[in-house]
PDB file of C-alpha atoms in Angstrom:
ATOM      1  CA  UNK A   1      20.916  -7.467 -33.633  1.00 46.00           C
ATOM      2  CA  UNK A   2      21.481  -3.851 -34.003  1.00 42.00           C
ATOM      3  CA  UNK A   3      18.151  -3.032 -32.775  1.00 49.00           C
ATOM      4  CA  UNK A   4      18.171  -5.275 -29.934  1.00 57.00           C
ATOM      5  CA  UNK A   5      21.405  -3.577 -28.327  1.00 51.00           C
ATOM      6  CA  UNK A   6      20.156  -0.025 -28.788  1.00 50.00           C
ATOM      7  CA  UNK A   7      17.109  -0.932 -27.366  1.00 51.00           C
ATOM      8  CA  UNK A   8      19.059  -2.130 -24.343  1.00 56.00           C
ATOM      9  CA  UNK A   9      21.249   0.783 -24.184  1.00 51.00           C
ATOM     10  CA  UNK A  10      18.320   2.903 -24.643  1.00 53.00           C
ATOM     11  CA  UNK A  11      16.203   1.005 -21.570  1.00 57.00           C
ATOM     12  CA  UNK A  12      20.035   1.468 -18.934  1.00 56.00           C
ATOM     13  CA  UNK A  13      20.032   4.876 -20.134  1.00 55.00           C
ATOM     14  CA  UNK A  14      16.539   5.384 -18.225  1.00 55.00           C
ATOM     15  CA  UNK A  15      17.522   3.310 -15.361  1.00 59.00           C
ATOM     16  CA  UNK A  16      16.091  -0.587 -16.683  1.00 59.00           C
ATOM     17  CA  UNK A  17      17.326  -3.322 -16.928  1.00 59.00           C
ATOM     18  CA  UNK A  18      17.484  -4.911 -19.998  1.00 57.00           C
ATOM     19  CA  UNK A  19      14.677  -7.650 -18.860  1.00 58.00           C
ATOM     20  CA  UNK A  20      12.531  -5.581 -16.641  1.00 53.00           C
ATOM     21  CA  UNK A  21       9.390  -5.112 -19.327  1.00 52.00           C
ATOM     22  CA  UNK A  22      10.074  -9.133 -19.996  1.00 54.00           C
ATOM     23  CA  UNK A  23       6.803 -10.816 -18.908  1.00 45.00           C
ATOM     24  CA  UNK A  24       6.765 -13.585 -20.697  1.00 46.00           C
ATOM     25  CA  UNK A  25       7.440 -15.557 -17.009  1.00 43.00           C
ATOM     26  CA  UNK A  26       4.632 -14.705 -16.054  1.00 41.00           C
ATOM     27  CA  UNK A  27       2.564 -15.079 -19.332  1.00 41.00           C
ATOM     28  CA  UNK A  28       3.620 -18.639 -20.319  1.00 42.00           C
ATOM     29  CA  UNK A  29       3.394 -22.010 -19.146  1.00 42.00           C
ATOM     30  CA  UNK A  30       1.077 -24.144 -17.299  1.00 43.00           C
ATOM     31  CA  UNK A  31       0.391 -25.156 -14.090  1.00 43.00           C
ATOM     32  CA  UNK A  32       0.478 -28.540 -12.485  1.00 48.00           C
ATOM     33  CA  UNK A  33      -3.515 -28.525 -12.575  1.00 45.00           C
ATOM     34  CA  UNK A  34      -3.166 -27.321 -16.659  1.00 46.00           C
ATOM     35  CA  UNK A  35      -4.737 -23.713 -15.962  1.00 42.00           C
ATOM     36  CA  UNK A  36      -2.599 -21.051 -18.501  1.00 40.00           C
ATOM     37  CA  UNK A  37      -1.846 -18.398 -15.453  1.00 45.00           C
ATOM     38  CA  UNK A  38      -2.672 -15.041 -17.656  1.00 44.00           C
ATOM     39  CA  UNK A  39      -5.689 -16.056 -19.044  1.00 35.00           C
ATOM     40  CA  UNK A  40      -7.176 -17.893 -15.560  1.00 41.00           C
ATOM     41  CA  UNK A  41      -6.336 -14.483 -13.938  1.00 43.00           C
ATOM     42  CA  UNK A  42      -8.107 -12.707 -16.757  1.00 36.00           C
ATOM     43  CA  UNK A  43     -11.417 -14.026 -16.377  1.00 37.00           C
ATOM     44  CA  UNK A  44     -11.128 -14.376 -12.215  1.00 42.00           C
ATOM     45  CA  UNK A  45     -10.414 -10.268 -11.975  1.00 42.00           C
ATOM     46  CA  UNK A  46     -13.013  -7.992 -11.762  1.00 44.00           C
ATOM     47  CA  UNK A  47     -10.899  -5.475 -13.553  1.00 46.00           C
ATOM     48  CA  UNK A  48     -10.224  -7.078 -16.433  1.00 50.00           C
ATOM     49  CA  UNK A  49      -6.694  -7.487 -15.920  1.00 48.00           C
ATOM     50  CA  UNK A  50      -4.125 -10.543 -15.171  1.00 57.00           C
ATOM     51  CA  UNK A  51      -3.238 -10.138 -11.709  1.00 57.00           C
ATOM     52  CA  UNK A  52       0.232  -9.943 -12.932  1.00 55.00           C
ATOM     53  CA  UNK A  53      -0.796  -6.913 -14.931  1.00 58.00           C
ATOM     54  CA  UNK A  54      -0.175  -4.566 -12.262  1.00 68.00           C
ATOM     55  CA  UNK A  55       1.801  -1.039 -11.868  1.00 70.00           C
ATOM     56  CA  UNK A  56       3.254  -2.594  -8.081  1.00 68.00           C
ATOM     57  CA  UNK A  57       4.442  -5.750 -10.806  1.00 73.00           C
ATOM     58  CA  UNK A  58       6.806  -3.330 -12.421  1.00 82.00           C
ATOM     59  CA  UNK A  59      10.273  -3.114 -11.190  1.00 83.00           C
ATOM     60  CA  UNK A  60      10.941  -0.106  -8.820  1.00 83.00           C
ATOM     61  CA  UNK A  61      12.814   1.956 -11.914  1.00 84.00           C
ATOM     62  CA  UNK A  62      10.039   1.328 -14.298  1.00 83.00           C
ATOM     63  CA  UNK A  63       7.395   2.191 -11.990  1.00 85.00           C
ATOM     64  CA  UNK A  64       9.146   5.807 -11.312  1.00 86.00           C
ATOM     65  CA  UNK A  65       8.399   6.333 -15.104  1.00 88.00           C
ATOM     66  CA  UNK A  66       5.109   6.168 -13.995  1.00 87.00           C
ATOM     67  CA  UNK A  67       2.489   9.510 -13.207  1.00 82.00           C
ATOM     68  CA  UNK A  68       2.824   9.819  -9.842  1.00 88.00           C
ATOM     69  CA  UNK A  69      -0.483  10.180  -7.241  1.00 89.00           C
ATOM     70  CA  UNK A  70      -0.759  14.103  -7.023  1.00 92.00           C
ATOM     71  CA  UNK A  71       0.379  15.416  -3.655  1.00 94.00           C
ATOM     72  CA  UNK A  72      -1.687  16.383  -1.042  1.00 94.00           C
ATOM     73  CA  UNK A  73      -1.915  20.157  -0.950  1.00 95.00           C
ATOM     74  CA  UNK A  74      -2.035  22.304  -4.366  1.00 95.00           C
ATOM     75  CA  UNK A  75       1.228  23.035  -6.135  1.00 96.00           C
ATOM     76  CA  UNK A  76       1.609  26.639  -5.256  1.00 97.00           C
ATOM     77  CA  UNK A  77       3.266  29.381  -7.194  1.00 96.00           C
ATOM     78  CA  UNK A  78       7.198  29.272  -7.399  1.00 97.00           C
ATOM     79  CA  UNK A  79       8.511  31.931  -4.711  1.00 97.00           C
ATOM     80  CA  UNK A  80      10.245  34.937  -6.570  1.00 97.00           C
ATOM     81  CA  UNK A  81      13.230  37.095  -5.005  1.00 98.00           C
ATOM     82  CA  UNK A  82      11.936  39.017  -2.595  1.00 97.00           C
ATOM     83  CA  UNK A  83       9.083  36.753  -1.681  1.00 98.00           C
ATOM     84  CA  UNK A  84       8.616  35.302   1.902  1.00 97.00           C
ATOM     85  CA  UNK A  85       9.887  31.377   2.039  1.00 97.00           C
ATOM     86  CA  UNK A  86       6.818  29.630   2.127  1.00 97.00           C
ATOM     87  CA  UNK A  87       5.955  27.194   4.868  1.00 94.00           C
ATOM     88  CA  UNK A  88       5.245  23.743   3.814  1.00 94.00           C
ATOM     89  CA  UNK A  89       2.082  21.464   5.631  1.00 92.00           C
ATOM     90  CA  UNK A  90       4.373  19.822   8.388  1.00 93.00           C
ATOM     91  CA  UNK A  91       6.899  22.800   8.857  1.00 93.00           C
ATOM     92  CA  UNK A  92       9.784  20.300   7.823  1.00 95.00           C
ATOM     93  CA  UNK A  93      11.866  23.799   6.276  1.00 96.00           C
ATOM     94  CA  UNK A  94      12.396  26.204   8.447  1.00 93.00           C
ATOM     95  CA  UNK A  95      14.072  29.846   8.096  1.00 95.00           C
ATOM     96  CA  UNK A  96      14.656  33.158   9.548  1.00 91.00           C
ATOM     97  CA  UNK A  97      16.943  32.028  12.149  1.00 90.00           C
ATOM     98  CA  UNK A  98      19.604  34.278  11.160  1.00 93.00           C
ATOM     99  CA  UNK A  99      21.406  31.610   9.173  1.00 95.00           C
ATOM    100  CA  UNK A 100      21.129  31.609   5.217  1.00 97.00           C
ATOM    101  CA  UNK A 101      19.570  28.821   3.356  1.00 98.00           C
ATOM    102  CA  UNK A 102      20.249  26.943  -0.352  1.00 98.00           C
ATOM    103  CA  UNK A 103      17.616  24.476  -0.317  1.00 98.00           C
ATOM    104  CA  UNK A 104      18.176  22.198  -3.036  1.00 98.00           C
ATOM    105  CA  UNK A 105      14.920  20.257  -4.723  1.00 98.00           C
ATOM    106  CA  UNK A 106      16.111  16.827  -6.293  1.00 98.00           C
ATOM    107  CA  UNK A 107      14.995  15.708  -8.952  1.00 94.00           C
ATOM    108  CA  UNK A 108      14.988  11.791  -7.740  1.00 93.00           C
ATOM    109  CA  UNK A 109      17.182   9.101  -6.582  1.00 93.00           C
ATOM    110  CA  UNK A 110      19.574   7.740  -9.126  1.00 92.00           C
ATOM    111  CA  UNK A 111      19.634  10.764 -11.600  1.00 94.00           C
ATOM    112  CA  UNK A 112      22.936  11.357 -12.639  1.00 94.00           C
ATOM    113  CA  UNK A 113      21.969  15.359 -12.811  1.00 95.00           C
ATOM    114  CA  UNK A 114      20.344  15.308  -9.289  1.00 96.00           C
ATOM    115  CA  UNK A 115      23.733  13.714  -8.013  1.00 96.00           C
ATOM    116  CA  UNK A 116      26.292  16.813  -9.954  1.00 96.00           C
ATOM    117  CA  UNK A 117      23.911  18.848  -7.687  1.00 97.00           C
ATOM    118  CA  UNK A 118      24.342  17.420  -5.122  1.00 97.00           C
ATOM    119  CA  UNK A 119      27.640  16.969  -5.050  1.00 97.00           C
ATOM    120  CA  UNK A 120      28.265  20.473  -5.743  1.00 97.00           C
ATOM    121  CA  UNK A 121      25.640  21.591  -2.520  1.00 98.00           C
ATOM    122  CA  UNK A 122      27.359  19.190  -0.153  1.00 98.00           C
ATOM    123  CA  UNK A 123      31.048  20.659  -1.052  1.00 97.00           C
ATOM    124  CA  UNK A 124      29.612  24.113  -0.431  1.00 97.00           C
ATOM    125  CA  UNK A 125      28.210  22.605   2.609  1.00 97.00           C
ATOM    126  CA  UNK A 126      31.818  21.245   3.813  1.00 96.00           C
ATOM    127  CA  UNK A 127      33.525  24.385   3.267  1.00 96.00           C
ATOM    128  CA  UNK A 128      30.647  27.182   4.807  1.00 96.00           C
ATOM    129  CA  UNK A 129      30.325  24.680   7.757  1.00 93.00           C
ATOM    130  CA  UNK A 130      28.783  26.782  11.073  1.00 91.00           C
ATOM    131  CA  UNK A 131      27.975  29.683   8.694  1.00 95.00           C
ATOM    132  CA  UNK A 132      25.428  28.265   5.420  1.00 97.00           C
ATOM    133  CA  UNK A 133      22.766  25.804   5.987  1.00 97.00           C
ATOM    134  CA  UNK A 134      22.407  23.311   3.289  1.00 98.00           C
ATOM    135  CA  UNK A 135      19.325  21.440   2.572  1.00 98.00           C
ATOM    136  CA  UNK A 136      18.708  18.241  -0.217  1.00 98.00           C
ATOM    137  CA  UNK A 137      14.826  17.304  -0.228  1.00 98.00           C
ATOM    138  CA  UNK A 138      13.980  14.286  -1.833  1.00 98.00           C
ATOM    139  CA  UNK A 139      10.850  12.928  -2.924  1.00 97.00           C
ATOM    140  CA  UNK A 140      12.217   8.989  -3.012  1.00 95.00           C
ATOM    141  CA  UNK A 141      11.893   6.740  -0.085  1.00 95.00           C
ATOM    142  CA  UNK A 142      14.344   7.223   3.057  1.00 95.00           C
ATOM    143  CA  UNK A 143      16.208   4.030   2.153  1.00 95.00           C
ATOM    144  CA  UNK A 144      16.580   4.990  -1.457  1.00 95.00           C
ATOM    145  CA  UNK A 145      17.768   7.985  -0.800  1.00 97.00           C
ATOM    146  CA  UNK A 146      19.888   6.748   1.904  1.00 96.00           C
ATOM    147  CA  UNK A 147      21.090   4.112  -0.189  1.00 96.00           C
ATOM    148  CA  UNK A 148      22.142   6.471  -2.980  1.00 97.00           C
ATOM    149  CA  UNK A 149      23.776   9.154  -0.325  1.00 97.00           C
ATOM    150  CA  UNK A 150      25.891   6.042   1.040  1.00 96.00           C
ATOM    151  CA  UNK A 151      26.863   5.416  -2.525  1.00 96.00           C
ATOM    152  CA  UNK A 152      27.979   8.798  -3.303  1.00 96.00           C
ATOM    153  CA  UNK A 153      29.819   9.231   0.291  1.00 96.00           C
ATOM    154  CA  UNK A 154      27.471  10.018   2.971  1.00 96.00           C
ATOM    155  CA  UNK A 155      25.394  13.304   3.510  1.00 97.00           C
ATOM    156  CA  UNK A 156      28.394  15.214   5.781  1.00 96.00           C
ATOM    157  CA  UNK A 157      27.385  18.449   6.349  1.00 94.00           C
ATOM    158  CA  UNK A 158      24.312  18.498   3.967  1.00 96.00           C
ATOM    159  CA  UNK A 159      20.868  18.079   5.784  1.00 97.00           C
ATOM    160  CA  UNK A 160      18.628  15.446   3.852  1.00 98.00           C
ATOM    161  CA  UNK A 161      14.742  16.155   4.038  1.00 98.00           C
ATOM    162  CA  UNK A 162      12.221  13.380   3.001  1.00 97.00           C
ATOM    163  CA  UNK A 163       9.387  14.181   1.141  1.00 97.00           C
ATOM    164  CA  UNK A 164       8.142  11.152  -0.253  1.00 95.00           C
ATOM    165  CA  UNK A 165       4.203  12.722  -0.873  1.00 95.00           C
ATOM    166  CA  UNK A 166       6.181  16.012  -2.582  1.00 97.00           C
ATOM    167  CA  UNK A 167       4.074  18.163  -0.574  1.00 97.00           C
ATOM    168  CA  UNK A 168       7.324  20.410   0.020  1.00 98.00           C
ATOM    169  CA  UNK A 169       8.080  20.423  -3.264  1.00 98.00           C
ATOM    170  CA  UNK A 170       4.387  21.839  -4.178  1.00 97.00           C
ATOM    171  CA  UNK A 171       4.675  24.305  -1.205  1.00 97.00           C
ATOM    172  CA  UNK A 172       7.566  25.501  -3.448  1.00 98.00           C
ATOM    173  CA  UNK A 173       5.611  25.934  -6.374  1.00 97.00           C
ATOM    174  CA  UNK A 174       7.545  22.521  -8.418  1.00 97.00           C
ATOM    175  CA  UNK A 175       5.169  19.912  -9.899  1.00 96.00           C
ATOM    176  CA  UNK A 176       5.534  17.363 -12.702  1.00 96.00           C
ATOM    177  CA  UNK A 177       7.515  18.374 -16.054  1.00 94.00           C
ATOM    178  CA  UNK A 178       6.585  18.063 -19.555  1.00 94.00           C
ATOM    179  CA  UNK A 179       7.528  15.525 -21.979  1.00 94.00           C
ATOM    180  CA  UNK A 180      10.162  18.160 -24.157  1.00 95.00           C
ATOM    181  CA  UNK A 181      11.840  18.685 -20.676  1.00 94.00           C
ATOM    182  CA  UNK A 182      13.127  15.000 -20.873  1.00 92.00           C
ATOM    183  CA  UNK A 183      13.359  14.187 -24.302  1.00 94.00           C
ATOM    184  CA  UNK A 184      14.288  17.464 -25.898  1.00 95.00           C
ATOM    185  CA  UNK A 185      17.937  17.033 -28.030  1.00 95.00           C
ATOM    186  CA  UNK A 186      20.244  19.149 -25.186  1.00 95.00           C
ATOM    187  CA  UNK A 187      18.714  16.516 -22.776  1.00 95.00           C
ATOM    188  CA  UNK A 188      19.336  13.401 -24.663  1.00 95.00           C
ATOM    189  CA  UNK A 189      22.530  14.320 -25.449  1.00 95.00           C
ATOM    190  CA  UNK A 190      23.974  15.309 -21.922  1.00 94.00           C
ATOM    191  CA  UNK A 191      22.005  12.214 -20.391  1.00 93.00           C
ATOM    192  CA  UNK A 192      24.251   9.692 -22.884  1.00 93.00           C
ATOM    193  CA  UNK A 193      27.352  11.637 -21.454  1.00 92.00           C
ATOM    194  CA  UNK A 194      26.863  11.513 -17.975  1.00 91.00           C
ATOM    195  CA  UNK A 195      28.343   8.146 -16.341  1.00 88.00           C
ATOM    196  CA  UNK A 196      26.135   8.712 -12.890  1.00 85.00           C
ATOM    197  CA  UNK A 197      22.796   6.517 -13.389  1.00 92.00           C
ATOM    198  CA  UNK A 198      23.052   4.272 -10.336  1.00 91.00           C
ATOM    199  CA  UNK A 199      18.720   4.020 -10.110  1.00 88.00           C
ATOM    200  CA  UNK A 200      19.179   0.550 -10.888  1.00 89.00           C
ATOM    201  CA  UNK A 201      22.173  -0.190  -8.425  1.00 92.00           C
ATOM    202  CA  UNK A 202      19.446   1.424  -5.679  1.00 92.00           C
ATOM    203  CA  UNK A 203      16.705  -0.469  -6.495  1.00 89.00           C
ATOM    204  CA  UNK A 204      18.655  -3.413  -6.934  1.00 90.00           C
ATOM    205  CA  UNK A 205      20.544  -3.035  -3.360  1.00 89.00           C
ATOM    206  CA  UNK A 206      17.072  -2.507  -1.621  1.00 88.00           C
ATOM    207  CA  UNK A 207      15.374  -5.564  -2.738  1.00 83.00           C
ATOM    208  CA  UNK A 208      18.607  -7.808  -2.231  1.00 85.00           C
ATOM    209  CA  UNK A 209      18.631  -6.877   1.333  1.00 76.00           C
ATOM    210  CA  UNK A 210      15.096  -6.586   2.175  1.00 67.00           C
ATOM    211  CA  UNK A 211      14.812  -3.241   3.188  1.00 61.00           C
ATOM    212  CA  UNK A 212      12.096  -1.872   0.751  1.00 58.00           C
ATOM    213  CA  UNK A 213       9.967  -3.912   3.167  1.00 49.00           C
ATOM    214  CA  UNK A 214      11.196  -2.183   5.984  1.00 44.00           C
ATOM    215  CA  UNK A 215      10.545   1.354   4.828  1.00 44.00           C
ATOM    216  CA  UNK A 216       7.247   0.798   3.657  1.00 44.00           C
ATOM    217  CA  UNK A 217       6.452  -0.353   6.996  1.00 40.00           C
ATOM    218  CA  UNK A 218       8.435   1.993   9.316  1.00 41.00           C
ATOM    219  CA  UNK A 219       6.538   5.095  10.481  1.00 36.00           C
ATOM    220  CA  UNK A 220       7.880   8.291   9.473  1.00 37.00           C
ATOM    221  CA  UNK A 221       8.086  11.898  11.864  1.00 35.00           C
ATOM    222  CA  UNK A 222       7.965  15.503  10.443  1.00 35.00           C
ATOM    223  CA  UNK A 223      11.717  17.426  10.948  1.00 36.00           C
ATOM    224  CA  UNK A 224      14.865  17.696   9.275  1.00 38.00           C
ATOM    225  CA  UNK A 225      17.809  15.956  10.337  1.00 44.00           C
ATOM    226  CA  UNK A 226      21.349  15.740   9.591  1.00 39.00           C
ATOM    227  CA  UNK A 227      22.835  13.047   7.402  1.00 41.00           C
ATOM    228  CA  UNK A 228      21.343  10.517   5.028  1.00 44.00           C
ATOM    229  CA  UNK A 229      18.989   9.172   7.785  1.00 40.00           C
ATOM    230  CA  UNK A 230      16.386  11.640   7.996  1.00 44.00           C
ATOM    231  CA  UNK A 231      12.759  11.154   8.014  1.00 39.00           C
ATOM    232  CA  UNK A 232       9.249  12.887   6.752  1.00 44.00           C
ATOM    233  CA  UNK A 233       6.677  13.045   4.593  1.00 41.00           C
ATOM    234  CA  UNK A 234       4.134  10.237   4.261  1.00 39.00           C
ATOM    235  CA  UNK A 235       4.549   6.882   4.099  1.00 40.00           C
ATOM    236  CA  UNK A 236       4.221   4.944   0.774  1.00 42.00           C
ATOM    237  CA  UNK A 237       0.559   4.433  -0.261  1.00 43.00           C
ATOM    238  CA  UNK A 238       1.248   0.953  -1.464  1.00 47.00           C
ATOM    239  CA  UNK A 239      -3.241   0.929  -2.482  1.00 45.00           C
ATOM    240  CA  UNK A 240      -2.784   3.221  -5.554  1.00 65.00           C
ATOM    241  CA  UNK A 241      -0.398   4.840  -7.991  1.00 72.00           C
ATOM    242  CA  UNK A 242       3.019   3.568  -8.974  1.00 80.00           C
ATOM    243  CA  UNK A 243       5.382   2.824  -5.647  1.00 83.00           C
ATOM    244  CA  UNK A 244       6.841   5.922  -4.792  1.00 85.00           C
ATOM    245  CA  UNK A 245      10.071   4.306  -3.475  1.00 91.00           C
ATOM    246  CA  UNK A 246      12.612   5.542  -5.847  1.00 91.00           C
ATOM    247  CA  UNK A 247      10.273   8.661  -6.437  1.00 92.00           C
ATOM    248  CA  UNK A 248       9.448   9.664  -9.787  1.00 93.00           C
ATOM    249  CA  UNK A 249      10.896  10.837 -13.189  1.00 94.00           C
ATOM    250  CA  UNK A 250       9.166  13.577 -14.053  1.00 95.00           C
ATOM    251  CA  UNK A 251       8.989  15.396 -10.542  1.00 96.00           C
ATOM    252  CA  UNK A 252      11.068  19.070 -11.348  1.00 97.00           C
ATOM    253  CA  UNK A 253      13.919  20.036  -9.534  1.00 97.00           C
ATOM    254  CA  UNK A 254      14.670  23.376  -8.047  1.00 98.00           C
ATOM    255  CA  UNK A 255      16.990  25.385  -5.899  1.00 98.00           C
ATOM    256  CA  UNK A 256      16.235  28.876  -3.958  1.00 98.00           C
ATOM    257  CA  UNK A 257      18.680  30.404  -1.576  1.00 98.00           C
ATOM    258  CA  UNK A 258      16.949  32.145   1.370  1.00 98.00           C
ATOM    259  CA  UNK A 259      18.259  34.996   3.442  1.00 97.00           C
ATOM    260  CA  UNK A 260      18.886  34.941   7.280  1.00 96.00           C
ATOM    261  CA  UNK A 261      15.399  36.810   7.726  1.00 96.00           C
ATOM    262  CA  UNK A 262      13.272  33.839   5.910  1.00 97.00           C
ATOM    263  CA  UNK A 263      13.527  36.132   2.188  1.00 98.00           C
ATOM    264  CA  UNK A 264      13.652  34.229  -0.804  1.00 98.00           C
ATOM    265  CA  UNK A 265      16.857  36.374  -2.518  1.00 98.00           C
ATOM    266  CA  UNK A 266      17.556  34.174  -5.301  1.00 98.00           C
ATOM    267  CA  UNK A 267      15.340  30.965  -7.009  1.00 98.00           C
ATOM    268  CA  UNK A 268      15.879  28.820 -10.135  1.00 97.00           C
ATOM    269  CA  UNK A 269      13.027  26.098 -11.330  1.00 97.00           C
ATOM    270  CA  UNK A 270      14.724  23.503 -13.794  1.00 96.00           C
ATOM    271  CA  UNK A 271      14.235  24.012 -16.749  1.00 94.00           C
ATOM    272  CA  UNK A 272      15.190  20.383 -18.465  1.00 95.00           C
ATOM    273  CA  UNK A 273      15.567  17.255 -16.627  1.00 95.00           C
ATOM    274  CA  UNK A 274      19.390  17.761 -17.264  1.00 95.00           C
ATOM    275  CA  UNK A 275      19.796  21.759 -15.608  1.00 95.00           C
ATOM    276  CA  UNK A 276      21.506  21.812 -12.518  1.00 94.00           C
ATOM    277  CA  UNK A 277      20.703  24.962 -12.329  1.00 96.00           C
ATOM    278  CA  UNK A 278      23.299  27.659 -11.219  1.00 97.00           C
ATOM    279  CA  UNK A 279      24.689  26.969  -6.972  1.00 97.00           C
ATOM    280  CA  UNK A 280      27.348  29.893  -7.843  1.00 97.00           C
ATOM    281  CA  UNK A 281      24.531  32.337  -8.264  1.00 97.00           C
ATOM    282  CA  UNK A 282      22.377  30.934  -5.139  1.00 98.00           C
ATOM    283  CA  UNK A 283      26.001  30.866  -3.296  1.00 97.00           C
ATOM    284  CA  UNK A 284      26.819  34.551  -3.918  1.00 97.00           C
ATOM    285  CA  UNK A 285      22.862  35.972  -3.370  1.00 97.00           C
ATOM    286  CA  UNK A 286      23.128  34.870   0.318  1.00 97.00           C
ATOM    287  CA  UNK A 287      27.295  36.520   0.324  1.00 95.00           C
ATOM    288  CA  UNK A 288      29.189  33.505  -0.126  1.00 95.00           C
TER     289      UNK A 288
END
């Protein structure tokens, strides 16, 4: 019994639900015509898998445990003070309009570290309003990461970038982490404190209402635009690779503040799925 409920602790804790590796619906039983439906679909596919035995089976928080399909440029180095900001493929981040820059990498929809980050950017965001430009990418869909904005109480002054393909995020020099990032002691322990896992609550919402339909179909357009709304990036290759709706797990998270002439000044890569890394310091490199 014991092992049972820390399993199921264990599987909410990562953003499951207690029955989503339960397969045995799909595994047992007969049909009216008294074909077994695993083992028909074994010998019928040329893979050598059950047709139910596929990654886009999984629900959407299992699948962002997933590796990810690598994104379409190179991941480039990680900009240092003092470097230019770099440009991404569609020119969705621009600087060097005069106005300073924290643009804040998330790590994905649902994390309960991604949303102390961002609820610390868009404060800074409320109170610099006119003066500090504040920028959340994301790498989930636009719905999820609508979804989860909505949730947490809209976008306000924050601008939301999509990036579902992460090719901003590997213009920026952040790529997949390693296994001790996410399952290192500090990181177990502060993800069993913190109360803000609402992956499953996303996922959930989007396939009660239909809409993960929607935004696989709906076309996306380069820019940045205020609110949770915005669009960009590429839409979801539903072909290969895990579904890319609720982004993925092991994508890092990062944060650079950028000077009114385009100059990286100050630029933090997380360390451990659970570092929020320090908006003070990014605040006060760009005088505020």
């Amino acid at each position: 019994m014991f092992a049972s409920l820390t399993t199921k602790l264990a599987m909410k804790k990562a953003g499951l639900s207690s029955d989503a590796l339960d397969f045995s619906s799909s595994k047992s039983g007969k049909s009216n015509d008294g074909s077994v439906p695993g083992l028909d679909d074994l010998e019928e596919s040329n893979s050598g898998w059950p047709a139910w035995m596929t990654t886009k089976k999984l629900p959407l928080t299992a699948q962002a445990w997933l590796s990810p399909v690598p994104p379409p440029v190179p991941i480039a180095e990680c900009p240092k003070p003092g470097d230019l900001a770099p440009l991404d493929r569609d020119r969705q981040l621009t600087f060097g309009g005069g106005k300073p820059v924290i643009v804040l990498f998330l790590r994905c929809v649902g994390c309960a570290f991604a949303q102390k980050s961002f609820l610390a950017l868009r404060d800074l965001a409320i109170k610099n309003q006119g003066r500090l430009t504040c920028i959340a990418v994301s790498h989930s869909s636009r719905e999820a990461t609508r979804k989860w904005v909505d949730i947490l109480g809209g976008a306000w002054n924050l601008e939301i970038v999509i990036d579902e393909d992460r090719a901003i995020y590997a213009a920026w020099g952040l790529g997949l982490s390693t296994v001790w990032s996410m399952f290192n002691p500090t990181t177990q322990v502060q993800g069993w404190k913190e109360k803000g896992w609402l992956g499953i609550k996303v996922a959930n919402s989007l396939q009660r209402t239909g809409t993960l339909r929607q935004d696989a179909a709906a076309p996306t357009n380069g820019g940045t635009h205020n609110g949770a709304g915005s669009t960009g990036g590429a839409p979801e290759d539903l072909s290969e690779g895990p579904s890319t709706v609720m982004g993925n797990k092991w994508q890092q998270a990062g944060m650079f503040a950028v000077d009114g002439r385009g100059t990286v000044v100050w630029a933090a890569k997380a360390l451990r799925a659970d570092d929020v890394m320090d908006l003070n310091a990014a605040a006060a490199a760009v005088g505020f």
